[in-house]
Each structure stands twice: as structure tokens, then as C-alpha cells.
Amino acid sequence: MNATDLRADILKHLEFSLGKDLAHATLYDIRMALTLAVRDRVVTPWFAATRATYAAKSKRVYYLSMEFLIGRLLEDAIHNLGLMQAAQEAMTSLDADFAAVLADEPDAALGNGGLGRLAACFLDSMSTLGCPGYGYGIRYEHGLFRQSFHEGRQVEEAENWLRQRHGWEFERPEAAFQIGFGGSVSEAGKTALWTPGEAVIAKAYDTPTIGWQGKWANTLRLWGAEPVRAFDLAAFNQGDYAGAAGLEAAARTISRVLYPDDTTDTGKELRLKQEFFFTAASLRDIVRRFQAEHSDLRALPTKAAIQLNDTHPAIAGPELVRILHDENDMPLDEAILTARATLSYTNHTLLPEALERWPEALMARVLPRHMQLIERIEDTHRSAYPKSAVRIVEGGDVKMGELSFIMGHKVNGVSALHSDLVKTTVFAELHALHPDRIINQTNGVTPRRWMLGANPRLSALITDTISSGWVADLERLRELEPHVADAGFMAAFADAKRANKVELSNWFGHEHGQSVDPDAMYDVQIKRFHEYKRQHLNILETIALWTEMRDNPNAGWTPRVKIFGGKAAPGYVMAKEIIHLINDVATVINADPVTSQWLKVVYPPNYNVSMAEKLIPAADLSEQISTAGKEASGTGNMKFALNGALTIGTLDGANVEIREQVGAENFFLFGMTAPEVVACRENPEHQADAIKASPRLKAALKLIEKGIFSDGDDKRYKAILKNLRKHDYFTVCADFDSYYDCQRQVDAAYRDADQWMRMAALNTARSGWFSSDRTILGYMADVWDIKPMI
Ligand code: CJB
């Protein structure tokens, strides 16, 4: 493919798809014409992959997820198709600024954080590996809210990614299912008949997901909700215009917004309806596809592997049983076994508030037949294990974790530590009954986006050094190790990092009006805001460091830029106060002439996938400081290590495995282990004891209390202070000194620039195991029983 052909196709799309003359084309027009020209080149491998799958009647994976945090797609597709040079040349020949064209694409944020981004990395890896499959989710009209700051406080605004045409998708008006809610259940012969009281249409929108070198492409099928009857003409004719449109509005509400809650059960009926809506539509589609090729539904598990990404699609268990039993006359016991052999479940968190529970009454009202089937599933499990106390329905709630466990043939955690904790905590009783069910599949990240796309400088150096095989076989990065002793390689590695830092510094300058020194250490904490992730530990350490710098200005401080990024759930008051505190501390510290040469705090608003792609390649230090036992895995931690940042972290989630891979000497470890945290909480005075033992922590808390960061307002951070001093569940205080001391080791290490860079390069060379290709191969072998088709 050369630039001339691509240019011709861009001009063709400009004229015939967009109706624009080049002379009047806007940035949007050029971007859309390029998108369509690239999309054309995705379609051929996409059809070929689909045809091959149909021809072989292959087993497919169906990845059901409430979230797909896909971000921008254009640059990724260009990379995967090997079109980078052609696209650059075509843009230059059209006088278009290629970087601006790429940046014009809205960042599709159909997810909140790690769980949604993992789903997007998995789609990339499934296509790269030739694992036939579909992602199934919701086509939210509004993705994750846009964040801005007003006087340091988070402000949320609706996100609008579909205001412009979404160039990647194909609308499928023919792929539509009616999805019912409510109503009643009657007996019809041997089986039950559910007559829903209301219904909406789920309509499919397909986005092809192309793999590396365009060898395979799968489909991301997202469902949009539409009314069964578009418009109430009678009401309109009587002058009731709002009423006439009401039907439509009510139906569309279901796919209107992504719930911005990361880990808490919102308890909203609408959320339950969203979950059922996309799960039921996906199952109908899966069963329809199966029945087009096969006649006996008992063979479903040999042809379909359905993965439940957390409990959000857990209603798939009863719904599949309903389809098999009520609609296809399979005996109930057999229907349960068949559904179980088809389904598997990934647990992403141990936080009790994140394990979904739905009030039984709500479930019975919205999904009456499913409530009955849940009880039947529970009865079946109880009769198989009469001594067990495990219940799906308990205390008036339906527990979706238990339901998912019982209806899945495999249950996986997302890091070694987390999978062990799943066995010993939330599902201990179920694990005792089903000791082979829980397995581990440590998360991973796609190297195409998180190295090749995000870090072109380091990618070029790696390819020059070990050739390009690493992109699809990331463990080959180990071949870099011997080069760490080579001064020429190390100088080039350092140059790449420095150039990334300069680029980020320029971006901070023109986008946020804050200049930062590229020679300072870039210390980055980017993730959702949550008390367990402990952004407040980081900001308390910042305050203590600032104090120390002011007290000892001649101590030879290592210059640092503390960079934060992330959003808090709109209803999570404490997380929002932590955001406010960080912004307040930044204002004071950044204005201090004594310390400004050594310490800056920057917090660009509206962190998203595209911002991560800028920040990660420029980072020196990766903050992975969660309370041990609380972060299931983390995936940002992997992206940083891959891009040559050193981690300061606790023994939590995948940090444990990162440290094993990169070597303990190339990782800054601090804090209590998971069992130590549990033991620490046994002492009700642990926070008071820690504060008493740490003059630095005590002083930092005092500065906040005195209003030093809040214009003298000594009440502003009352809640945070009370929490830390009295109910420090996340053990910020108990880990503070260990963290502070570890940060000073980081300072000292950074001063030895050559040694630091060697450690950074070893992090890159030893992070190959964290490719999501490895993770997907694990699922294919251990959970889905599917072989690659390329
Ligand atoms: N996770 O992003 C979410 N949302 C949830 O509701 C629950 C968990 C995260 O999933 C990631 C992918 O497995 C993990 O890396 C991360 O630790 C976890 O918090």
C-alpha cells in the first residue's frame, strides 16, 4: 500500500462519503476521510476472518462487558495495517497536520477504568492471535463524564463522543432483538411462560477490531436501545408533543449513559435494566449464530465460550437457562449444566461494595422469570451440597458474585495474589466445594497501543536493536538485556526518555500553562480516585517533602514533578475531597519560590486513554501504592514498567509479579503486606500509634488542619483528617513512614542517572510477560478451549 493509493482513497471519501471539496475540507472532514480509507482496508481481513470462522464452524469467544475503554482507534488501526508511512505522506501531500488529525478523533470512553481498558486490550490481542470472537457491550450515547476543576473541585459534564459521526462502526438495522422487562410468568404445560410488561429494541452496531499486521479481525458489537414503536402519532395529533416523544426517550435511556461508578453498586433499576439489556441481546445473538450452524443446543459449550467480565453480565446464567429450558425444552438440570459449561466469570475486585447485590424485590419486578430461575439454580446447588451454607439469595438480596461463581465452569482472578485472595476470602466456601474452579489469569496490556503507538521513540530503538518481532512476541524484549551494558544503547534509551519528557513538558506548557523541567523526575500517579489507591498517601508525602525542603534548602534535593491524573465517581465524596486537596496543595507548593526549583505538582484534568498515552512514555516513577490486598491487579503498573519507569509500590495485585519479573533491585518496595494490613487493623489505635511515631506525618496533617492549603479555612479538610486520624481503614498512616523513606531512596537512586537508566531499561527488557497476548493465550488454553486460527 503506498501513499498515492491512500491519498486517492481519502479524496474519494472526501468527495463521495462526506460531500466535501478538498478546498473546503475541515480537520474533521480530513480525519473522517482518512478513517474511512483506513477502515476500507480493515474490511477485507475482517470478512476473511469471519468467513474462515464460519467455514470451519469454529468455536468462538464471546466477551460480555459493560465497559470497553477503547480510546482513539485511528492511529492504532494505521499501525496494525502497516500504513504509518503511507498515512504520513498522504497527509503531508494534502497539507494536513497528521498529529492534529489523529488528535481530532474523540476518545471513546465507554468505560471507567482498568476493567474497561482490559476489555479493549483483550480485543486487540484476540485479533492479533486469531482467536475468533466478539466483544459485546453497550453503545452508550454518553461515555465517562468529562472532568474539569473549578477552584480545585471536580466538576462533571456529560461527554458527547457521538456528536460527530463515529467513523468506525457499521449500523446493523437487521440485527435487532426485542428485550423485555417486568410483566408476569404463567405456567404453560411443563414450562413457564414469561410475558414481559415492557420492551425495547436492542440494535447492533459493529466495529471491526483489527489485529497486528491485519492478519485477523474480530467484531466489537455494541447494542443501542430503541423504542419498539418509535412515535405515538395519536398523542402527537392531539397536541401532546412531549408525550408523543416520551416512548422513544424512555427506551433510549437504557443506552444513554455509562454509570460513572467504578466499584460501587449504584442500586439503580436502570443499571439492572442495562445489564439485562445487553446480556440478553448478546445471548440471543449467540444462540441464533449457533443455531444457524448446529441443531443440538447441548453442543453449545463446544462452540461458544462466554466470558463474564465481572458480575455486570451475571444475569447471563439465568437468561441462558431460560432460553435453553423455557424456549427450547431442555430439562432444567441439563440446561443449568449446559449454561455452566458455556459460561465463565472473571472477578476483578474483592471490595465488598463492588460485589453486586440486587434487592430480591427489584429483581422479581424487573425480571420475574429470572428470579424464579435463580431460586431453582440455588435449589439445585443446595441439593448437590446439602451441608453447604452458601446462598445466592440472602437477606433479601440476590448476590451476583455467588450466582456467577455457581453458573461458571471457571472463575478467574486477575493476578496471582488476587486469585489466592479470592480463594481465601470472598469465595472461600464456594472454593471448598469446587476446588478446581478458581484459576488465575494475570492481566496484560497490548504492546501495539502501549509501546508501538504510545512510544514511537523507544519502539524504534527496540526494533533497531532486536528487530521487530517483539510487537507480537513481547517476551523477546529480554533480548535487550545484554545491551544494557552497551553505552551506545543506553545513551539512545536515555535520549528517548528525555525526548518523551520534553514533549510532555511542552504539552503541559501549551495545554495547561504550567512549565515543568524535563530534567526533574516525573513521578506519576494516574488512575481512578479511590481511598484504597491512596492518592492521599502520595499528597501527604508531597507535603512532608515540601516541609523538609523548606527546612533544609541546602540538602541537595532531587528535582521532582508530582503528576496526578484521574476521576472520582461523582457520588464518592471522600475521593472528591482528595482531588480538591491535591489541587489546593499544588497551588501553594507551585507558588513557593524557595522550593519551586525542586518540587512541582501538576494535575491535568480529564484523564483518559489518550492522556495516558502521553504520560506513561514520559514517566520516570510509577506510583502503585494501594493498600496491600485491595488492588486486584492493576494494568497501568504494567504499562509504566514496559515503558521504562521504575515502580514505587506495595506488594499488591500484579505489582508482586512485576517485581518478580524485573528483579527486586529494580523496584522500590514499601509498606505492609496484605496479611500485615489485616493484622494492623486488629489494633484499633493503629492510626493514632502511627501518627504518634511519625513527627513528619503529624506535621503534614497539622498543616492541612491549619488551613495552609485552604486560605486559612481550617474546616475544609475536616473529613479527610478525621478519617485518617480515627478510621484509617486503608492504613495510610501505618504505611506513611515506610513510603516516605522509600521515596528518599528513590531520590538517591535518581541522582545516579546512568544507574537509574539501566534499571529503567531492565524494566522494559523484563516486562514482556505482561503482554495481553500472553493473558489471552492463557484464557484460550485454560478457560475457553479455543485454538488460534492463524
Ligand atoms: N476494576 O476497573 C475496575 N472496575 C471494577 O468495578 C472492579 C475492578 C479493576 O479491574 C482491573 C482489570 O482487571 C484491575 O487491574 C484493577 O485492579 C481493578 O481495580
mmCIF file of N, CA, C and O in Angstrom, residues 365-445:
data_model
loop_
_atom_site.group_PDB
_atom_site.id
_atom_site.type_symbol
_atom_site.label_atom_id
_atom_site.label_comp_id
_atom_site.label_asym_id
_atom_site.label_seq_id
_atom_site.Cartn_x
_atom_site.Cartn_y
_atom_site.Cartn_z
ATOM 1 N N ARG A 365 -39.401 -7.873 40.248
ATOM 2 C CA ARG A 365 -40.256 -6.948 39.496
ATOM 3 C C ARG A 365 -39.745 -6.767 38.061
ATOM 4 O O ARG A 365 -40.507 -6.829 37.103
ATOM 5 N N VAL A 366 -38.429 -6.571 37.933
ATOM 6 C CA VAL A 366 -37.873 -6.275 36.601
ATOM 7 C C VAL A 366 -37.709 -7.559 35.782
ATOM 8 O O VAL A 366 -37.918 -7.567 34.575
ATOM 9 N N LEU A 367 -37.338 -8.656 36.460
ATOM 10 C CA LEU A 367 -37.057 -9.904 35.744
ATOM 11 C C LEU A 367 -37.704 -11.075 36.496
ATOM 12 O O LEU A 367 -37.013 -11.906 37.102
ATOM 13 N N PRO A 368 -39.048 -11.144 36.466
ATOM 14 C CA PRO A 368 -39.731 -12.129 37.327
ATOM 15 C C PRO A 368 -39.339 -13.582 37.023
ATOM 16 O O PRO A 368 -39.172 -14.371 37.946
ATOM 17 N N ARG A 369 -39.195 -13.916 35.771
ATOM 18 C CA ARG A 369 -38.839 -15.304 35.445
ATOM 19 C C ARG A 369 -37.406 -15.605 35.886
ATOM 20 O O ARG A 369 -37.116 -16.708 36.360
ATOM 21 N N HIS A 370 -36.557 -14.624 35.778
ATOM 22 C CA HIS A 370 -35.158 -14.844 36.177
ATOM 23 C C HIS A 370 -35.046 -15.047 37.684
ATOM 24 O O HIS A 370 -34.247 -15.852 38.146
ATOM 25 N N MET A 371 -35.891 -14.333 38.420
ATOM 26 C CA MET A 371 -35.868 -14.520 39.876
ATOM 27 C C MET A 371 -36.254 -15.957 40.225
ATOM 28 O O MET A 371 -35.605 -16.591 41.067
ATOM 29 N N GLN A 372 -37.249 -16.467 39.518
ATOM 30 C CA GLN A 372 -37.625 -17.877 39.771
ATOM 31 C C GLN A 372 -36.462 -18.807 39.428
ATOM 32 O O GLN A 372 -36.150 -19.735 40.172
ATOM 33 N N LEU A 373 -35.841 -18.553 38.303
ATOM 34 C CA LEU A 373 -34.753 -19.445 37.873
ATOM 35 C C LEU A 373 -33.541 -19.347 38.802
ATOM 36 O O LEU A 373 -32.860 -20.344 39.051
ATOM 37 N N ILE A 374 -33.299 -18.167 39.328
ATOM 38 C CA ILE A 374 -32.196 -18.025 40.294
ATOM 39 C C ILE A 374 -32.474 -18.932 41.494
ATOM 40 O O ILE A 374 -31.589 -19.627 42.004
ATOM 41 N N GLU A 375 -33.735 -18.946 41.919
ATOM 42 C CA GLU A 375 -34.085 -19.826 43.053
ATOM 43 C C GLU A 375 -33.909 -21.303 42.690
ATOM 44 O O GLU A 375 -33.441 -22.101 43.495
ATOM 45 N N ARG A 376 -34.266 -21.636 41.456
ATOM 46 C CA ARG A 376 -34.081 -23.033 41.024
ATOM 47 C C ARG A 376 -32.582 -23.387 40.965
ATOM 48 O O ARG A 376 -32.183 -24.497 41.324
ATOM 49 N N ILE A 377 -31.787 -22.449 40.498
ATOM 50 C CA ILE A 377 -30.333 -22.691 40.431
ATOM 51 C C ILE A 377 -29.795 -22.904 41.848
ATOM 52 O O ILE A 377 -29.003 -23.804 42.115
ATOM 53 N N GLU A 378 -30.293 -22.077 42.748
ATOM 54 C CA GLU A 378 -29.849 -22.224 44.133
ATOM 55 C C GLU A 378 -30.290 -23.571 44.712
ATOM 56 O O GLU A 378 -29.493 -24.265 45.369
ATOM 57 N N ASP A 379 -31.544 -23.960 44.446
ATOM 58 C CA ASP A 379 -32.045 -25.262 44.931
ATOM 59 C C ASP A 379 -31.153 -26.396 44.426
ATOM 60 O O ASP A 379 -30.808 -27.314 45.174
ATOM 61 N N THR A 380 -30.834 -26.330 43.140
ATOM 62 C CA THR A 380 -30.018 -27.394 42.543
ATOM 63 C C THR A 380 -28.662 -27.471 43.236
ATOM 64 O O THR A 380 -28.164 -28.553 43.554
ATOM 65 N N HIS A 381 -28.080 -26.307 43.499
ATOM 66 C CA HIS A 381 -26.773 -26.287 44.155
ATOM 67 C C HIS A 381 -26.891 -26.802 45.582
ATOM 68 O O HIS A 381 -26.056 -27.570 46.049
ATOM 69 N N ARG A 382 -27.973 -26.404 46.241
ATOM 70 C CA ARG A 382 -28.159 -26.861 47.633
ATOM 71 C C ARG A 382 -28.379 -28.357 47.712
ATOM 72 O O ARG A 382 -27.907 -29.005 48.635
ATOM 73 N N SER A 383 -29.111 -28.896 46.738
ATOM 74 C CA SER A 383 -29.306 -30.363 46.848
ATOM 75 C C SER A 383 -28.030 -31.113 46.510
ATOM 76 O O SER A 383 -27.815 -32.214 47.029
ATOM 77 N N ALA A 384 -27.159 -30.510 45.690
ATOM 78 C CA ALA A 384 -25.875 -31.173 45.422
ATOM 79 C C ALA A 384 -24.941 -31.061 46.628
ATOM 80 O O ALA A 384 -24.097 -31.936 46.845
ATOM 81 N N TYR A 385 -25.081 -29.985 47.393
ATOM 82 C CA TYR A 385 -24.182 -29.752 48.552
ATOM 83 C C TYR A 385 -25.040 -29.424 49.773
ATOM 84 O O TYR A 385 -25.058 -28.288 50.242
ATOM 85 N N PRO A 386 -25.758 -30.436 50.295
ATOM 86 C CA PRO A 386 -26.739 -30.144 51.353
ATOM 87 C C PRO A 386 -26.135 -29.542 52.620
ATOM 88 O O PRO A 386 -26.819 -28.836 53.359
ATOM 89 N N LYS A 387 -24.833 -29.795 52.841
ATOM 90 C CA LYS A 387 -24.249 -29.252 54.092
ATOM 91 C C LYS A 387 -23.775 -27.811 53.940
ATOM 92 O O LYS A 387 -23.403 -27.174 54.917
ATOM 93 N N SER A 388 -23.744 -27.351 52.720
ATOM 94 C CA SER A 388 -23.174 -26.021 52.483
ATOM 95 C C SER A 388 -24.123 -24.910 52.914
ATOM 96 O O SER A 388 -25.346 -25.006 52.731
ATOM 97 N N ALA A 389 -23.536 -23.858 53.456
ATOM 98 C CA ALA A 389 -24.344 -22.700 53.868
ATOM 99 C C ALA A 389 -24.394 -21.636 52.778
ATOM 100 O O ALA A 389 -24.994 -20.576 52.970
ATOM 101 N N VAL A 390 -23.775 -21.914 51.645
ATOM 102 C CA VAL A 390 -23.724 -20.888 50.587
ATOM 103 C C VAL A 390 -25.113 -20.621 50.032
ATOM 104 O O VAL A 390 -25.865 -21.549 49.732
ATOM 105 N N ARG A 391 -25.459 -19.340 49.899
ATOM 106 C CA ARG A 391 -26.747 -18.940 49.337
ATOM 107 C C ARG A 391 -26.536 -17.881 48.258
ATOM 108 O O ARG A 391 -25.681 -17.000 48.415
ATOM 109 N N ILE A 392 -27.332 -17.988 47.211
ATOM 110 C CA ILE A 392 -27.316 -16.906 46.211
ATOM 111 C C ILE A 392 -28.245 -15.782 46.662
ATOM 112 O O ILE A 392 -27.941 -14.607 46.525
ATOM 113 N N VAL A 393 -29.377 -16.208 47.230
ATOM 114 C CA VAL A 393 -30.333 -15.212 47.722
ATOM 115 C C VAL A 393 -30.239 -15.204 49.237
ATOM 116 O O VAL A 393 -30.442 -16.236 49.883
ATOM 117 N N GLU A 394 -29.902 -14.053 49.766
ATOM 118 C CA GLU A 394 -29.686 -13.993 51.217
ATOM 119 C C GLU A 394 -30.016 -12.585 51.705
ATOM 120 O O GLU A 394 -29.642 -11.604 51.050
ATOM 121 N N GLY A 395 -30.677 -12.525 52.837
ATOM 122 C CA GLY A 395 -31.002 -11.223 53.442
ATOM 123 C C GLY A 395 -31.777 -10.327 52.484
ATOM 124 O O GLY A 395 -31.601 -9.104 52.479
ATOM 125 N N GLY A 396 -32.589 -10.932 51.643
ATOM 126 C CA GLY A 396 -33.407 -10.130 50.720
ATOM 127 C C GLY A 396 -32.653 -9.663 49.487
ATOM 128 O O GLY A 396 -33.176 -8.878 48.699
ATOM 129 N N ASP A 397 -31.419 -10.124 49.319
ATOM 130 C CA ASP A 397 -30.627 -9.708 48.164
ATOM 131 C C ASP A 397 -30.245 -10.899 47.283
ATOM 132 O O ASP A 397 -30.025 -12.004 47.788
ATOM 133 N N VAL A 398 -30.104 -10.625 45.994
ATOM 134 C CA VAL A 398 -29.527 -11.617 45.087
ATOM 135 C C VAL A 398 -28.051 -11.261 44.951
ATOM 136 O O VAL A 398 -27.701 -10.145 44.550
ATOM 137 N N LYS A 399 -27.184 -12.214 45.289
ATOM 138 C CA LYS A 399 -25.741 -11.935 45.296
ATOM 139 C C LYS A 399 -25.143 -12.394 43.963
ATOM 140 O O LYS A 399 -25.059 -13.601 43.694
ATOM 141 N N MET A 400 -24.755 -11.422 43.148
ATOM 142 C CA MET A 400 -24.365 -11.723 41.769
ATOM 143 C C MET A 400 -23.006 -12.429 41.690
ATOM 144 O O MET A 400 -22.729 -13.144 40.723
ATOM 145 N N GLY A 401 -22.151 -12.224 42.697
ATOM 146 C CA GLY A 401 -20.868 -12.931 42.716
ATOM 147 C C GLY A 401 -21.100 -14.429 42.878
ATOM 148 O O GLY A 401 -20.567 -15.247 42.123
ATOM 149 N N GLU A 402 -21.942 -14.791 43.839
ATOM 150 C CA GLU A 402 -22.247 -16.204 44.087
ATOM 151 C C GLU A 402 -22.926 -16.805 42.864
ATOM 152 O O GLU A 402 -22.630 -17.928 42.456
ATOM 153 N N LEU A 403 -23.851 -16.041 42.272
ATOM 154 C CA LEU A 403 -24.550 -16.530 41.080
ATOM 155 C C LEU A 403 -23.543 -16.792 39.950
ATOM 156 O O LEU A 403 -23.590 -17.835 39.286
ATOM 157 N N SER A 404 -22.618 -15.861 39.747
ATOM 158 C CA SER A 404 -21.626 -16.016 38.674
ATOM 159 C C SER A 404 -20.724 -17.210 38.945
ATOM 160 O O SER A 404 -20.377 -17.955 38.032
ATOM 161 N N PHE A 405 -20.341 -17.353 40.194
ATOM 162 C CA PHE A 405 -19.465 -18.481 40.547
ATOM 163 C C PHE A 405 -20.173 -19.801 40.257
ATOM 164 O O PHE A 405 -19.617 -20.704 39.617
ATOM 165 N N ILE A 406 -21.406 -19.903 40.702
ATOM 166 C CA ILE A 406 -22.131 -21.174 40.572
ATOM 167 C C ILE A 406 -22.481 -21.462 39.114
ATOM 168 O O ILE A 406 -22.512 -22.613 38.698
ATOM 169 N N MET A 407 -22.663 -20.423 38.326
ATOM 170 C CA MET A 407 -23.025 -20.630 36.921
ATOM 171 C C MET A 407 -21.822 -20.619 35.979
ATOM 172 O O MET A 407 -21.991 -20.688 34.761
ATOM 173 N N GLY A 408 -20.593 -20.532 36.503
ATOM 174 C CA GLY A 408 -19.417 -20.557 35.635
ATOM 175 C C GLY A 408 -18.633 -21.840 35.839
ATOM 176 O O GLY A 408 -18.554 -22.335 36.971
ATOM 177 N N HIS A 409 -18.047 -22.376 34.765
ATOM 178 C CA HIS A 409 -17.229 -23.584 34.979
ATOM 179 C C HIS A 409 -15.820 -23.205 35.402
ATOM 180 O O HIS A 409 -15.098 -24.011 35.966
ATOM 181 N N LYS A 410 -15.427 -21.963 35.102
ATOM 182 C CA LYS A 410 -14.149 -21.453 35.611
ATOM 183 C C LYS A 410 -14.388 -20.043 36.159
ATOM 184 O O LYS A 410 -15.184 -19.264 35.611
ATOM 185 N N VAL A 411 -13.683 -19.751 37.246
ATOM 186 C CA VAL A 411 -13.729 -18.420 37.848
ATOM 187 C C VAL A 411 -12.283 -17.975 37.939
ATOM 188 O O VAL A 411 -11.455 -18.709 38.486
ATOM 189 N N ASN A 412 -11.976 -16.818 37.367
ATOM 190 C CA ASN A 412 -10.569 -16.425 37.470
ATOM 191 C C ASN A 412 -10.378 -15.083 38.140
ATOM 192 O O ASN A 412 -11.193 -14.167 37.990
ATOM 193 N N GLY A 413 -9.283 -15.000 38.898
ATOM 194 C CA GLY A 413 -8.802 -13.731 39.399
ATOM 195 C C GLY A 413 -7.815 -13.166 38.394
ATOM 196 O O GLY A 413 -7.473 -13.835 37.403
ATOM 197 N N VAL A 414 -7.347 -11.929 38.644
ATOM 198 C CA VAL A 414 -6.613 -11.206 37.605
ATOM 199 C C VAL A 414 -5.136 -10.964 37.944
ATOM 200 O O VAL A 414 -4.446 -10.248 37.228
ATOM 201 N N SER A 415 -4.674 -11.538 39.053
ATOM 202 C CA SER A 415 -3.239 -11.576 39.359
ATOM 203 C C SER A 415 -3.053 -12.739 40.318
ATOM 204 O O SER A 415 -4.042 -13.232 40.892
ATOM 205 N N ALA A 416 -1.828 -13.170 40.497
ATOM 206 C CA ALA A 416 -1.599 -14.344 41.346
ATOM 207 C C ALA A 416 -2.102 -14.091 42.773
ATOM 208 O O ALA A 416 -2.837 -14.898 43.348
ATOM 209 N N LEU A 417 -1.723 -12.932 43.321
ATOM 210 C CA LEU A 417 -2.125 -12.627 44.698
ATOM 211 C C LEU A 417 -3.655 -12.546 44.805
ATOM 212 O O LEU A 417 -4.267 -13.116 45.712
ATOM 213 N N HIS A 418 -4.251 -11.833 43.873
ATOM 214 C CA HIS A 418 -5.705 -11.658 43.913
ATOM 215 C C HIS A 418 -6.435 -13.002 43.799
ATOM 216 O O HIS A 418 -7.381 -13.266 44.545
ATOM 217 N N SER A 419 -5.959 -13.871 42.913
ATOM 218 C CA SER A 419 -6.630 -15.170 42.768
ATOM 219 C C SER A 419 -6.532 -15.978 44.060
ATOM 220 O O SER A 419 -7.486 -16.666 44.448
ATOM 221 N N ASP A 420 -5.389 -15.865 44.733
ATOM 222 C CA ASP A 420 -5.270 -16.547 46.034
ATOM 223 C C ASP A 420 -6.240 -15.953 47.047
ATOM 224 O O ASP A 420 -6.872 -16.676 47.811
ATOM 225 N N LEU A 421 -6.350 -14.624 47.032
ATOM 226 C CA LEU A 421 -7.261 -13.982 47.988
ATOM 227 C C LEU A 421 -8.713 -14.306 47.672
ATOM 228 O O LEU A 421 -9.546 -14.419 48.574
ATOM 229 N N VAL A 422 -9.037 -14.454 46.394
ATOM 230 C CA VAL A 422 -10.402 -14.855 46.023
ATOM 231 C C VAL A 422 -10.718 -16.199 46.685
ATOM 232 O O VAL A 422 -11.813 -16.412 47.215
ATOM 233 N N LYS A 423 -9.710 -17.077 46.683
ATOM 234 C CA LYS A 423 -9.924 -18.407 47.278
ATOM 235 C C LYS A 423 -10.103 -18.350 48.795
ATOM 236 O O LYS A 423 -10.816 -19.177 49.365
ATOM 237 N N THR A 424 -9.413 -17.401 49.422
ATOM 238 C CA THR A 424 -9.440 -17.422 50.885
ATOM 239 C C THR A 424 -10.423 -16.419 51.488
ATOM 240 O O THR A 424 -10.682 -16.478 52.685
ATOM 241 N N THR A 425 -10.938 -15.503 50.683
ATOM 242 C CA THR A 425 -11.862 -14.503 51.262
ATOM 243 C C THR A 425 -13.256 -14.621 50.652
ATOM 244 O O THR A 425 -14.032 -15.476 51.073
ATOM 245 N N VAL A 426 -13.549 -13.825 49.596
ATOM 246 C CA VAL A 426 -14.956 -13.737 49.151
ATOM 247 C C VAL A 426 -15.583 -15.068 48.756
ATOM 248 O O VAL A 426 -16.779 -15.274 48.972
ATOM 249 N N PHE A 427 -14.802 -15.958 48.148
ATOM 250 C CA PHE A 427 -15.396 -17.219 47.709
ATOM 251 C C PHE A 427 -14.794 -18.431 48.432
ATOM 252 O O PHE A 427 -14.711 -19.529 47.865
ATOM 253 N N ALA A 428 -14.391 -18.234 49.690
ATOM 254 C CA ALA A 428 -13.745 -19.325 50.414
ATOM 255 C C ALA A 428 -14.649 -20.567 50.485
ATOM 256 O O ALA A 428 -14.205 -21.693 50.225
ATOM 257 N N GLU A 429 -15.929 -20.350 50.819
ATOM 258 C CA GLU A 429 -16.817 -21.521 50.974
ATOM 259 C C GLU A 429 -17.052 -22.198 49.633
ATOM 260 O O GLU A 429 -17.034 -23.428 49.531
ATOM 261 N N LEU A 430 -17.279 -21.393 48.618
ATOM 262 C CA LEU A 430 -17.510 -21.979 47.294
ATOM 263 C C LEU A 430 -16.254 -22.671 46.777
ATOM 264 O O LEU A 430 -16.332 -23.705 46.111
ATOM 265 N N HIS A 431 -15.108 -22.114 47.108
ATOM 266 C CA HIS A 431 -13.851 -22.733 46.684
ATOM 267 C C HIS A 431 -13.687 -24.110 47.330
ATOM 268 O O HIS A 431 -13.227 -25.060 46.684
ATOM 269 N N ALA A 432 -14.109 -24.216 48.581
ATOM 270 C CA ALA A 432 -14.005 -25.518 49.255
ATOM 271 C C ALA A 432 -14.891 -26.557 48.549
ATOM 272 O O ALA A 432 -14.519 -27.729 48.449
ATOM 273 N N LEU A 433 -16.035 -26.125 48.069
ATOM 274 C CA LEU A 433 -16.936 -27.062 47.367
ATOM 275 C C LEU A 433 -16.448 -27.379 45.958
ATOM 276 O O LEU A 433 -16.671 -28.470 45.451
ATOM 277 N N HIS A 434 -15.810 -26.389 45.316
ATOM 278 C CA HIS A 434 -15.397 -26.541 43.907
ATOM 279 C C HIS A 434 -13.918 -26.178 43.783
ATOM 280 O O HIS A 434 -13.573 -25.129 43.235
ATOM 281 N N PRO A 435 -13.049 -27.035 44.305
ATOM 282 C CA PRO A 435 -11.635 -26.636 44.414
ATOM 283 C C PRO A 435 -10.921 -26.446 43.072
ATOM 284 O O PRO A 435 -9.865 -25.822 43.037
ATOM 285 N N ASP A 436 -11.483 -26.932 41.965
ATOM 286 C CA ASP A 436 -10.811 -26.770 40.665
ATOM 287 C C ASP A 436 -11.327 -25.574 39.879
ATOM 288 O O ASP A 436 -10.885 -25.338 38.759
ATOM 289 N N ARG A 437 -12.260 -24.864 40.447
ATOM 290 C CA ARG A 437 -12.925 -23.844 39.634
ATOM 291 C C ARG A 437 -12.129 -22.531 39.556
ATOM 292 O O ARG A 437 -12.051 -21.911 38.501
ATOM 293 N N ILE A 438 -11.543 -22.117 40.662
ATOM 294 C CA ILE A 438 -10.843 -20.822 40.645
ATOM 295 C C ILE A 438 -9.447 -21.009 40.053
ATOM 296 O O ILE A 438 -8.680 -21.861 40.508
ATOM 297 N N ILE A 439 -9.157 -20.216 39.043
ATOM 298 C CA ILE A 439 -7.809 -20.224 38.478
ATOM 299 C C ILE A 439 -7.327 -18.777 38.365
ATOM 300 O O ILE A 439 -8.104 -17.846 38.576
ATOM 301 N N ASN A 440 -6.066 -18.629 38.042
ATOM 302 C CA ASN A 440 -5.548 -17.263 37.860
ATOM 303 C C ASN A 440 -5.227 -17.002 36.398
ATOM 304 O O ASN A 440 -4.701 -17.873 35.708
ATOM 305 N N GLN A 441 -5.537 -15.788 35.939
ATOM 306 C CA GLN A 441 -5.053 -15.311 34.640
ATOM 307 C C GLN A 441 -4.571 -13.878 34.878
ATOM 308 O O GLN A 441 -5.385 -12.940 34.899
ATOM 309 N N THR A 442 -3.298 -13.727 35.087
ATOM 310 C CA THR A 442 -2.785 -12.378 35.349
ATOM 311 C C THR A 442 -3.021 -11.491 34.129
ATOM 312 O O THR A 442 -2.772 -11.886 32.994
ATOM 313 N N ASN A 443 -3.533 -10.299 34.400
ATOM 314 C CA ASN A 443 -3.838 -9.320 33.342
ATOM 315 C C ASN A 443 -2.616 -9.010 32.483
ATOM 316 O O ASN A 443 -1.481 -9.333 32.848
ATOM 317 N N GLY A 444 -2.881 -8.350 31.366
ATOM 318 C CA GLY A 444 -1.802 -7.893 30.495
ATOM 319 C C GLY A 444 -2.268 -6.672 29.718
ATOM 320 O O GLY A 444 -3.427 -6.250 29.833
ATOM 321 N N VAL A 445 -1.362 -6.107 28.939
ATOM 322 C CA VAL A 445 -1.667 -4.896 28.160
ATOM 323 C C VAL A 445 -1.161 -5.101 26.732
ATOM 324 O O VAL A 445 -0.182 -5.813 26.519
#
